[in-house]
Tab-separated table of C-alpha atoms in Angstrom:
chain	number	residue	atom	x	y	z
J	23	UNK	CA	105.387	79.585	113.678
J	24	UNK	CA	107.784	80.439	110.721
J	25	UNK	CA	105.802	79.797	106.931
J	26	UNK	CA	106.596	80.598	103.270
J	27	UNK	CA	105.466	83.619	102.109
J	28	UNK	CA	104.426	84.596	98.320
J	29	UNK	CA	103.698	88.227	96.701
J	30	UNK	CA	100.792	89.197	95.126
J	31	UNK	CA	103.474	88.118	92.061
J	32	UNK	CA	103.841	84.708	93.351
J	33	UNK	CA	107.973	85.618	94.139
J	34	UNK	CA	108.811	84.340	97.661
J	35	UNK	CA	109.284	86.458	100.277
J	36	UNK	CA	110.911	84.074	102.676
J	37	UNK	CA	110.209	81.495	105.083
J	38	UNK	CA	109.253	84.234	108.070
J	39	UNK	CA	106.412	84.796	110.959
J	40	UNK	CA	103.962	87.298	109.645
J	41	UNK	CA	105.569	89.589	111.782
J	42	UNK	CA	107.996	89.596	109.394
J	43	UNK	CA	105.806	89.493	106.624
J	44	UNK	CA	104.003	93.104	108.117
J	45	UNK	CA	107.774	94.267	108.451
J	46	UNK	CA	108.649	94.005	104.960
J	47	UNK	CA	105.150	95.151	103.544
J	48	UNK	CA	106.284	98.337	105.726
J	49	UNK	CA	109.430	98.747	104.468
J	50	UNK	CA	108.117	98.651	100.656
J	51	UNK	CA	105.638	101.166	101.718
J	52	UNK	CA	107.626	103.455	102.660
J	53	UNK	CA	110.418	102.672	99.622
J	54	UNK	CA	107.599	103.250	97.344
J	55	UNK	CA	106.703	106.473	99.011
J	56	UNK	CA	109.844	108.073	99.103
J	57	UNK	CA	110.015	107.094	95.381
J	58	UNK	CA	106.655	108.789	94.846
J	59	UNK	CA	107.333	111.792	96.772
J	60	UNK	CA	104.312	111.106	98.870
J	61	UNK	CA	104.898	113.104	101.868
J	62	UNK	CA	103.759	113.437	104.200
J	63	UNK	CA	103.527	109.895	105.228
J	64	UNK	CA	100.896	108.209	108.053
J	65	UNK	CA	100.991	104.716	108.427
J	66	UNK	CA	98.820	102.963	110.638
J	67	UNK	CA	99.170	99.353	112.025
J	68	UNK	CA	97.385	96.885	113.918
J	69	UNK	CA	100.822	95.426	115.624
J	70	UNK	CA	101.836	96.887	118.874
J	71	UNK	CA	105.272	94.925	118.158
J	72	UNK	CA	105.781	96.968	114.965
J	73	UNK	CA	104.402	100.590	116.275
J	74	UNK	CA	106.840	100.476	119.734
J	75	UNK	CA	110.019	99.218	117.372
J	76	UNK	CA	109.291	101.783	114.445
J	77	UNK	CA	108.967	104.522	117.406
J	78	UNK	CA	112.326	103.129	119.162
J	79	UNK	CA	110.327	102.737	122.601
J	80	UNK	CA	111.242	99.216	122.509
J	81	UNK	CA	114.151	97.094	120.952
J	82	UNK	CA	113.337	94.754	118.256
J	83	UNK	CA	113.082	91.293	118.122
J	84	UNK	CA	116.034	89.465	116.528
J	85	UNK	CA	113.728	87.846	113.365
J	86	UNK	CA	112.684	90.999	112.312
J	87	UNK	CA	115.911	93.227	113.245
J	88	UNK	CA	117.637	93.561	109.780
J	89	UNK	CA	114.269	94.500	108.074
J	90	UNK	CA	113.516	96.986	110.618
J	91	UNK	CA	116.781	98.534	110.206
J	92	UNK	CA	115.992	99.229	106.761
J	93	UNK	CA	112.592	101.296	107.513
């Protein structure tokens, strides 16, 4: 079931699953990171979806696909 997200901010994120919501939390993460020079990274989820798609074991699913891409 797709809902409207907010930041911590109150900005929207978008109208999204929180799959997608986890996806883009991830992919700020590691922005913010890589920014930060904080290396090396772990990251640890609770989303079986998210771990297999990061690792490339399985293909992702088309809502989250662009945002993935971008990790």
């Amino acid at each position: 079931m797709a809902r409207l997200e907010r930041s911590k901010k109150g900005r929207v994120i978008a109208n999204t699953t929180s799959l997608g919501v986890e996806v883009l939390t991830i992919h700020e993460v590691v922005a913010y990171c890589i920014r930060e020079q904080l290396m090396p990274l772990i990251m640890e989820t609770s989303s079986l979806i998210i771990k297999k798609v990061i690792d490339e074991d399985w293909d992702s699913p088309w809502a989250i696909s662009m945002e993935v891409q971008k990790i």
